[in-house]
């Protein structure tokens, strides 16, 4: 689960990118009243099909308020396409299907040869009424308390189409019902579903609520049914400790950064004590800037870096540079995940709507004590106040039913949020699952090495054996030892 959340831009900029209808016909089975047009969206150079599907805001009140769900369809390359498409569910919660269209170029290219690829913007994300807050450069200099006040004010004042938002309607269960409405609206029969990170929770919810239409399921970075998303300290700390051990075992990294673990601990202590003042040239503009380096900013950036092994191999260099007072490399890397131009950033308020209803009620004192880690402590300390502002009722955890459809689960051994143990726990509630673990990978497998080919082979024959030895060929990235980048 990609639990990184950062304030993003408003919906307006993305809406302006939609073009009038021009040439892509809707599927023959599309329901009347569903709006379809050709469009160009960030992440894809080609013309795709954008569909607006009206769904009930509260599925228990079908005649009540509605919202427009945005769906992007990439038609199969071959005219004789198979009738069972692949539905793509992004992570977060807060990431939209339209945020991950770049996966078409590699991850889903082989699959798209014979199947439509359908990207869904979950309610409250992307072009489906994104629940987010405006970001301003001035926020870089704010304290954590000031940022919290800004988020609370955003929660209280957020409007969609001029109306206050019913945050209680933005649950995983409602999002799963939306998927079924998309399937019916587009006229598909059986479907396959790919979920990444939080999308694996949503995919499992759909599989249990609507087992009939589901042909096969692919889960990448698997969330266990009982997993509490904010309680990721144990897994993230394990990933960090593994990185420190790998650096110590690598002669070049050990020689360049012999005290990186101690430097990291010293930085944590000094930042928490308010002893770190960052005054640098802004990596974006080269203008002088002052940055309030808080524990949340520092540790949140470290946590996000651990998602990717190739990125985490830069971390010893970034820590050492910061410990020497040279913060420019660290701040530049932080801006990758928290840039003010990142229109595809996760929808923060949607993230909170889901987490505060489904996870926070299960975040017991015992679990917090068991899962304690500096990496997640700043986020956990702010969560009670933010969830109090959200005012969403708790969603009880239902006993998970067994998923009968064939399931392919993919895990990275170095994953800081959904390591293999989470997939193993999820597999206890699956009748026909196989689990592939990649030793040198982190959070997200589908785009690596031979994985795109394996996805196609699994979807073509989901009940047949899968030869996956090629995943062992994914190499260990080199460590970055200086400003020039990773060593060869």
Coordinates of C-alpha atoms in Angstrom, one line a residue:
X1 CA 0.0 0.0 0.0
X2 CA 1.3 3.2 -1.0
X3 CA 0.6 5.2 2.2
X4 CA 2.6 8.2 1.2
X5 CA 0.3 11.2 1.3
X6 CA 1.1 14.8 0.3
X7 CA -1.0 17.8 -0.4
X8 CA -1.8 18.0 -4.1
X9 CA -3.3 20.4 -6.7
X10 CA -7.0 20.9 -7.4
X11 CA -9.0 19.1 -10.0
X12 CA -9.1 22.0 -12.5
X13 CA -5.8 21.5 -14.1
X14 CA -6.5 17.9 -15.1
X15 CA -10.0 18.7 -16.4
X16 CA -8.6 21.2 -18.9
X17 CA -6.6 18.4 -20.5
X18 CA -9.7 16.5 -21.7
X19 CA -10.4 16.9 -25.4
X20 CA -13.8 16.7 -27.3
X21 CA -14.9 13.4 -28.7
X22 CA -12.9 12.5 -31.8
X23 CA -12.9 9.1 -33.2
X24 CA -12.9 6.4 -30.4
X25 CA -16.2 4.6 -30.3
X26 CA -17.7 3.4 -27.1
X27 CA -18.1 -0.4 -26.5
X28 CA -21.2 -1.8 -28.0
X29 CA -22.6 -2.6 -24.6
X30 CA -22.2 0.8 -23.0
X31 CA -25.4 1.8 -21.1
X32 CA -27.4 4.7 -22.3
X33 CA -26.6 7.9 -20.4
X34 CA -23.0 7.1 -19.9
X35 CA -20.8 9.8 -21.3
X36 CA -17.9 8.7 -23.5
X37 CA -15.3 10.8 -25.3
X38 CA -11.8 10.6 -26.6
X39 CA -9.2 12.2 -24.5
X40 CA -5.5 12.8 -23.9
X41 CA -4.3 12.5 -20.3
X42 CA -0.9 12.9 -18.6
X43 CA 1.1 9.6 -18.6
X44 CA 0.0 8.5 -22.1
X45 CA 0.8 10.0 -25.5
X46 CA -2.0 8.3 -27.3
X47 CA -5.7 9.1 -27.5
X48 CA -7.7 7.1 -25.0
X49 CA -11.4 6.8 -24.2
X50 CA -12.6 8.7 -21.2
X51 CA -16.0 7.6 -19.7
X52 CA -18.1 9.3 -17.0
X53 CA -20.1 6.8 -15.1
X54 CA -22.8 8.1 -12.7
X55 CA -22.8 6.2 -9.4
X56 CA -24.8 6.6 -6.2
X57 CA -23.0 8.5 -3.5
X58 CA -24.6 6.1 -1.0
X59 CA -25.3 2.7 -2.6
X60 CA -27.9 2.1 0.1
X61 CA -29.9 5.0 -1.4
X62 CA -30.0 4.4 -5.1
X63 CA -32.3 7.3 -5.7
X64 CA -30.2 9.8 -3.8
X65 CA -27.2 12.0 -4.7
X66 CA -24.8 10.8 -7.3
X67 CA -21.2 11.4 -8.3
X68 CA -19.5 11.1 -11.7
X69 CA -16.9 8.4 -11.7
X70 CA -14.1 8.9 -14.2
X71 CA -12.9 5.8 -16.1
X72 CA -10.1 5.7 -18.7
X73 CA -10.3 2.8 -21.3
X74 CA -7.2 1.8 -23.3
X75 CA -8.7 -0.4 -26.0
X76 CA -6.9 -3.7 -26.9
X77 CA -4.5 -3.4 -29.8
X78 CA -6.1 -6.3 -31.7
X79 CA -9.5 -5.9 -33.2
X80 CA -10.3 -9.5 -32.1
X81 CA -9.9 -8.6 -28.4
X82 CA -10.9 -11.0 -25.7
X83 CA -14.1 -10.1 -23.9
X84 CA -12.6 -10.0 -20.4
X85 CA -10.8 -6.8 -19.8
X86 CA -8.3 -5.9 -17.1
X87 CA -9.5 -3.4 -14.5
X88 CA -6.7 -1.4 -12.8
X89 CA -7.1 -0.2 -9.2
X90 CA -4.4 2.2 -8.0
X91 CA -3.0 2.6 -4.5
X92 CA -3.0 5.1 -1.7
X93 CA -5.8 5.2 -0.7
X94 CA -5.8 8.5 -2.7
X95 CA -4.2 7.5 -6.0
X96 CA -6.3 7.5 -9.1
X97 CA -6.3 5.2 -12.1
X98 CA -5.5 8.2 -14.3
X99 CA -2.4 8.8 -12.2
X100 CA -0.9 5.5 -13.2
X101 CA -1.5 5.6 -17.0
X102 CA 2.2 5.4 -17.5
X103 CA 1.9 1.7 -16.7
X104 CA 0.4 1.2 -20.2
X105 CA 3.8 1.7 -21.8
X106 CA 5.5 -1.3 -20.1
X107 CA 3.6 -3.1 -17.3
X108 CA 0.3 -3.7 -19.3
X109 CA 1.6 -3.5 -22.8
X110 CA 1.6 -7.3 -23.4
X111 CA -1.7 -7.7 -21.7
X112 CA -3.2 -5.0 -23.8
X113 CA -2.5 -6.9 -27.0
X114 CA -5.6 -8.9 -26.4
X115 CA -7.6 -7.1 -23.6
X116 CA -8.9 -3.7 -22.9
X117 CA -7.2 -2.0 -19.9
X118 CA -9.7 -0.1 -17.8
X119 CA -8.3 2.4 -15.3
X120 CA -10.8 3.6 -12.6
X121 CA -10.4 6.8 -10.7
X122 CA -11.8 5.7 -7.3
X123 CA -14.4 8.1 -5.8
X124 CA -12.6 11.1 -4.3
X125 CA -9.4 10.7 -6.4
X126 CA -8.2 12.1 -9.7
X127 CA -11.0 13.1 -12.0
X128 CA -13.7 11.5 -9.8
X129 CA -14.2 14.6 -7.5
X130 CA -10.8 14.6 -6.0
X131 CA -10.8 15.3 -2.2
X132 CA -7.7 17.3 -1.7
X133 CA -6.3 20.6 -0.4
X134 CA -4.5 23.4 -2.1
X135 CA -0.8 23.5 -1.5
X136 CA 1.3 26.7 -1.3
X137 CA 5.1 27.2 -1.2
X138 CA 4.7 28.9 2.1
X139 CA 3.9 25.6 3.7
X140 CA 7.5 24.6 3.4
X141 CA 8.3 27.0 6.3
X142 CA 5.4 26.0 8.5
X143 CA 5.7 24.0 11.7
X144 CA 3.9 20.6 12.0
X145 CA 1.2 22.3 14.2
X146 CA 0.6 25.0 11.5
X147 CA 0.3 22.3 8.8
X148 CA -2.1 20.4 10.9
X149 CA -4.3 23.5 11.3
X150 CA -4.3 24.0 7.6
X151 CA -5.4 20.4 7.0
X152 CA -8.2 20.7 9.6
X153 CA -9.4 23.9 8.0
X154 CA -9.4 22.1 4.6
X155 CA -11.4 19.2 6.0
X156 CA -14.0 21.6 7.4
X157 CA -14.3 23.8 4.3
X158 CA -13.9 21.3 1.4
X159 CA -16.6 21.5 -1.2
X160 CA -17.4 19.4 -4.3
X161 CA -19.7 21.1 -6.8
X162 CA -20.4 23.7 -4.2
X163 CA -21.7 21.2 -1.6
X164 CA -20.1 20.0 1.6
X165 CA -18.6 16.5 1.4
X166 CA -20.2 13.5 3.1
X167 CA -16.9 11.9 4.0
X168 CA -18.6 8.8 5.3
X169 CA -19.6 7.8 1.8
X170 CA -16.0 7.3 0.7
X171 CA -15.4 3.8 2.0
X172 CA -13.7 0.9 0.4
X173 CA -17.0 -1.0 0.3
X174 CA -18.7 1.8 -1.7
X175 CA -15.7 2.0 -4.0
X176 CA -16.0 -1.8 -4.6
X177 CA -19.7 -1.3 -5.6
X178 CA -18.6 1.5 -8.0
X179 CA -16.4 -1.1 -9.8
X180 CA -19.4 -3.3 -10.4
X181 CA -21.3 -0.3 -11.7
X182 CA -18.4 0.5 -14.1
X183 CA -18.5 -3.1 -15.4
X184 CA -22.2 -3.0 -16.0
X185 CA -22.1 0.5 -17.6
X186 CA -19.4 -0.6 -20.1
X187 CA -21.2 -3.8 -21.0
X188 CA -18.5 -6.2 -19.9
X189 CA -19.2 -9.7 -18.7
X190 CA -16.3 -11.4 -16.9
X191 CA -13.5 -9.1 -15.8
X192 CA -10.0 -9.5 -14.4
X193 CA -8.7 -7.1 -11.7
X194 CA -5.2 -5.8 -11.0
X195 CA -4.7 -4.0 -7.7
X196 CA -1.5 -2.4 -6.4
X197 CA -0.9 -1.5 -2.8
X198 CA -4.1 -0.2 -1.3
X199 CA -5.7 -1.3 -4.6
X200 CA -5.2 -4.8 -3.3
X201 CA -7.5 -4.1 -0.4
X202 CA -10.1 -2.7 -2.8
X203 CA -9.6 -5.6 -5.3
X204 CA -10.2 -8.1 -2.5
X205 CA -13.3 -6.2 -1.4
X206 CA -14.7 -6.4 -4.9
X207 CA -13.8 -10.1 -5.2
X208 CA -15.8 -10.8 -2.0
X209 CA -18.8 -8.6 -2.8
X210 CA -19.1 -9.7 -6.5
X211 CA -17.5 -13.1 -7.0
X212 CA -19.6 -14.0 -10.1
X213 CA -18.1 -11.5 -12.6
X214 CA -14.5 -12.0 -11.4
X215 CA -12.4 -14.2 -13.7
X216 CA -8.9 -13.7 -12.1
X217 CA -7.2 -11.4 -9.7
X218 CA -3.6 -10.0 -9.6
X219 CA -2.5 -8.4 -6.3
X220 CA 0.9 -6.5 -6.3
X221 CA 2.1 -5.4 -2.8
X222 CA -0.6 -7.3 -1.0
X223 CA -2.5 -5.8 2.0
X224 CA -3.8 -8.4 4.4
X225 CA -7.5 -8.3 5.2
X226 CA -6.9 -7.3 8.9
X227 CA -3.9 -5.0 8.1
X228 CA -4.1 -1.5 9.8
X229 CA -2.5 0.8 7.2
X230 CA -0.9 3.4 9.6
X231 CA 0.6 0.6 11.7
X232 CA 3.5 0.0 9.4
X233 CA 6.4 0.6 11.8
X234 CA 7.5 -2.9 12.1
X235 CA 7.7 -3.5 8.3
X236 CA 9.3 -0.1 7.5
X237 CA 11.9 -0.5 10.3
X238 CA 12.8 -3.9 9.0
X239 CA 13.4 -2.5 5.5
X240 CA 15.6 0.3 6.9
X241 CA 17.6 -2.2 9.0
X242 CA 18.1 -4.4 5.9
X243 CA 19.4 -1.4 4.0
X244 CA 21.9 -0.5 6.8
X245 CA 23.1 -4.2 6.8
X246 CA 23.5 -4.2 3.0
X247 CA 25.5 -1.0 3.2
X248 CA 27.8 -2.4 5.9
X249 CA 28.3 -5.6 3.8
X250 CA 29.1 -3.6 0.7
X251 CA 32.8 -2.6 0.7
X252 CA 32.3 0.6 -1.2
X253 CA 29.2 1.7 0.8
X254 CA 30.9 0.8 4.1
X255 CA 34.0 2.8 3.1
X256 CA 32.0 5.8 2.0
X257 CA 29.5 5.8 4.9
X258 CA 31.0 3.9 7.9
X259 CA 28.8 5.6 10.4
X260 CA 25.5 6.0 8.5
X261 CA 23.4 4.4 11.1
X262 CA 24.7 6.7 13.9
X263 CA 24.3 9.7 11.6
X264 CA 20.7 8.8 11.0
X265 CA 20.0 8.4 14.7
X266 CA 21.7 11.8 15.5
X267 CA 19.6 13.5 12.8
X268 CA 16.4 12.1 14.2
X269 CA 17.3 13.4 17.7
X270 CA 18.5 16.8 16.5
X271 CA 15.4 17.4 14.3
X272 CA 13.1 16.4 17.1
X273 CA 14.8 18.8 19.4
X274 CA 14.4 21.6 16.9
X275 CA 18.2 22.0 16.4
X276 CA 18.1 21.7 12.6
X277 CA 17.6 24.8 10.5
X278 CA 17.9 24.3 6.8
X279 CA 18.9 27.4 4.8
X280 CA 19.7 26.4 1.2
X281 CA 19.1 27.5 -2.4
X282 CA 15.7 26.2 -3.5
X283 CA 16.4 23.2 -5.8
X284 CA 13.4 24.3 -7.9
X285 CA 14.3 28.0 -8.3
X286 CA 17.8 28.5 -6.9
X287 CA 16.4 31.3 -4.7
X288 CA 17.4 31.3 -1.0
X289 CA 15.0 29.5 1.2
X290 CA 14.4 28.4 4.7
X291 CA 12.8 25.0 5.3
X292 CA 11.4 23.9 8.6
X293 CA 12.9 20.4 8.7
X294 CA 10.5 18.6 11.0
X295 CA 10.4 15.0 12.1
X296 CA 7.4 14.4 9.9
X297 CA 9.2 15.8 6.8
X298 CA 12.5 14.0 7.4
X299 CA 11.1 10.6 8.4
X300 CA 8.3 10.8 5.9
X301 CA 10.8 11.3 3.1
X302 CA 13.0 8.4 4.4
X303 CA 10.0 6.2 4.5
X304 CA 9.0 7.0 0.9
X305 CA 12.5 6.4 -0.3
X306 CA 12.4 2.8 1.1
X307 CA 9.6 1.9 -1.3
X308 CA 12.0 1.3 -4.1
X309 CA 15.4 -0.5 -3.8
X310 CA 17.0 1.6 -6.5
X311 CA 15.9 4.7 -4.6
X312 CA 16.8 3.4 -1.2
X313 CA 20.4 2.8 -2.4
X314 CA 20.7 6.6 -2.4
X315 CA 19.6 6.9 1.2
X316 CA 23.1 6.4 2.9
X317 CA 24.4 9.2 0.7
X318 CA 21.5 11.5 1.5
X319 CA 21.8 10.8 5.2
X320 CA 25.5 11.4 5.2
X321 CA 25.2 14.6 3.3
X322 CA 22.5 15.9 5.6
X323 CA 24.6 14.9 8.7
X324 CA 27.4 17.0 7.2
X325 CA 25.0 20.0 6.9
X326 CA 24.6 19.7 3.1
X327 CA 20.8 19.3 2.8
X328 CA 20.4 20.1 -0.9
X329 CA 20.4 16.4 -2.1
X330 CA 17.9 15.4 0.6
X331 CA 15.5 18.3 -0.1
X332 CA 15.7 17.7 -3.9
X333 CA 14.7 14.1 -3.3
X334 CA 11.9 15.1 -1.0
X335 CA 10.5 17.4 -3.7
X336 CA 10.1 14.4 -5.9
X337 CA 7.2 13.2 -3.7
X338 CA 6.0 16.6 -2.6
X339 CA 6.3 18.9 -5.5
X340 CA 3.8 21.7 -6.0
X341 CA 3.5 20.8 -9.7
X342 CA 2.6 17.2 -9.0
X343 CA -1.0 17.2 -10.2
X344 CA -1.1 13.4 -9.8
X345 CA -0.4 13.6 -6.0
X346 CA -2.5 11.4 -3.7
X347 CA -5.8 12.9 -2.6
X348 CA -5.0 13.5 1.1
X349 CA -8.6 14.0 2.3
X350 CA -9.8 10.8 0.6
X351 CA -6.9 9.0 2.2
X352 CA -8.0 10.3 5.6
X353 CA -11.7 9.4 4.9
X354 CA -10.7 5.8 4.3
X355 CA -8.1 5.5 7.0
X356 CA -10.1 7.2 9.7
X357 CA -13.1 5.0 9.1
X358 CA -11.5 1.6 8.4
X359 CA -8.1 1.6 10.1
X360 CA -7.9 4.2 13.0
X361 CA -10.7 2.4 15.0
X362 CA -8.5 -0.7 15.0
X363 CA -5.3 1.1 16.0
X364 CA -5.3 -0.1 19.6
X365 CA -2.7 0.9 22.2
X366 CA -1.3 -2.6 22.1
X367 CA -0.9 -2.5 18.3
X368 CA 0.8 0.9 18.6
X369 CA 3.2 -0.4 21.2
X370 CA 4.0 -3.5 19.2
X371 CA 4.5 -1.5 16.0
X372 CA 6.5 1.4 17.4
X373 CA 9.1 2.8 15.0
X374 CA 10.5 6.3 14.6
X375 CA 9.6 6.2 10.9
X376 CA 5.9 6.1 11.5
X377 CA 5.7 7.9 14.9
X378 CA 5.1 11.4 13.5
X379 CA 2.2 10.3 11.3
X380 CA 0.6 8.3 14.2
X381 CA 0.9 11.2 16.6
X382 CA -1.1 13.5 14.2
X383 CA -3.8 10.9 13.2
X384 CA -6.1 11.2 16.2
X385 CA -6.7 14.9 15.7
X386 CA -7.1 14.6 12.0
X387 CA -9.6 11.7 12.3
X388 CA -11.5 13.7 14.9
X389 CA -11.9 16.4 12.3
X390 CA -13.0 14.0 9.7
X391 CA -16.0 12.8 11.8
X392 CA -16.5 9.6 10.0
X393 CA -18.2 6.6 11.7
X394 CA -16.1 3.5 12.2
X395 CA -16.4 0.7 9.6
X396 CA -16.4 -2.7 11.4
X397 CA -14.0 -5.3 10.0
X398 CA -16.0 -8.1 8.5
X399 CA -14.9 -11.7 8.6
X400 CA -13.2 -12.2 5.2
X401 CA -14.9 -14.8 2.9
X402 CA -12.8 -17.1 0.8
X403 CA -12.0 -15.8 -2.7
X404 CA -12.5 -18.6 -5.2
X405 CA -11.1 -17.0 -8.3
X406 CA -7.5 -17.7 -9.3
X407 CA -5.2 -15.1 -7.6
X408 CA -1.6 -14.1 -8.4
X409 CA 0.1 -12.3 -5.5
X410 CA 3.4 -10.4 -6.0
X411 CA 5.7 -9.3 -3.2
X412 CA 9.0 -7.7 -2.8
X413 CA 11.2 -9.0 0.0
X414 CA 12.4 -5.4 0.8
X415 CA 8.9 -3.9 0.8
X416 CA 8.5 -1.5 3.8
X417 CA 4.7 -1.5 3.8
X418 CA 3.4 -4.8 2.3
X419 CA 6.2 -7.3 2.7
X420 CA 5.6 -11.0 1.9
X421 CA 4.1 -11.8 5.3
X422 CA 1.1 -9.6 4.4
X423 CA 0.4 -11.6 1.3
X424 CA 0.8 -14.9 3.2
X425 CA -1.9 -13.7 5.6
X426 CA -4.1 -12.7 2.7
X427 CA -3.6 -16.1 1.1
X428 CA -5.3 -17.8 4.0
X429 CA -8.6 -16.6 2.6
X430 CA -8.0 -17.7 -1.0
X431 CA -8.8 -21.1 -2.5
X432 CA -6.6 -20.8 -5.6
X433 CA -3.6 -18.5 -5.0
X434 CA 0.0 -18.5 -5.9
X435 CA 2.6 -16.1 -4.3
X436 CA 5.7 -14.9 -6.0
X437 CA 8.4 -13.1 -3.9
X438 CA 11.2 -11.1 -5.6
X439 CA 14.3 -11.0 -3.4
X440 CA 15.7 -7.7 -4.7
X441 CA 12.5 -5.7 -5.0
X442 CA 10.5 -3.4 -2.8
X443 CA 6.9 -2.0 -3.2
X444 CA 5.7 -2.9 -6.7
X445 CA 6.7 -5.8 -8.8
X446 CA 4.5 -5.7 -12.0
X447 CA 6.8 -3.3 -13.9
X448 CA 10.1 -5.2 -13.1
X449 CA 12.0 -7.6 -15.3
X450 CA 9.9 -10.3 -16.8
X451 CA 6.8 -9.5 -14.6
X452 CA 4.8 -7.9 -17.5
X453 CA 5.2 -11.1 -19.5
X454 CA 4.1 -13.2 -16.4
X455 CA 1.0 -11.0 -16.0
X456 CA 0.0 -11.8 -19.6
X457 CA 0.6 -15.5 -19.2
X458 CA -1.3 -15.7 -15.9
X459 CA -4.3 -13.8 -17.4
X460 CA -4.3 -16.0 -20.5
X461 CA -4.3 -19.2 -18.4
X462 CA -5.0 -18.4 -14.8
X463 CA -5.3 -22.0 -13.6
X464 CA -2.1 -23.2 -15.3
X465 CA 1.4 -23.4 -13.7
X466 CA 3.5 -20.3 -14.1
X467 CA 7.3 -20.5 -14.7
X468 CA 8.6 -17.5 -12.7
X469 CA 12.3 -18.3 -12.3
X470 CA 13.1 -15.2 -14.4
X471 CA 12.2 -13.0 -11.4
X472 CA 15.4 -14.1 -9.8
X473 CA 17.3 -12.3 -12.5
X474 CA 16.2 -8.9 -11.2
X475 CA 19.5 -7.4 -10.1
X476 CA 20.5 -5.6 -6.8
X477 CA 20.9 -1.9 -7.6
X478 CA 24.2 -0.2 -6.8
X479 CA 24.7 2.2 -4.0
X480 CA 25.0 6.0 -4.6
X481 CA 28.4 7.0 -3.3
X482 CA 28.5 10.6 -4.4
X483 CA 26.7 13.4 -6.2
X484 CA 27.3 11.8 -9.6
X485 CA 24.7 9.1 -8.9
X486 CA 24.8 5.3 -8.2
X487 CA 28.0 3.5 -8.8
X488 CA 28.0 1.2 -11.9

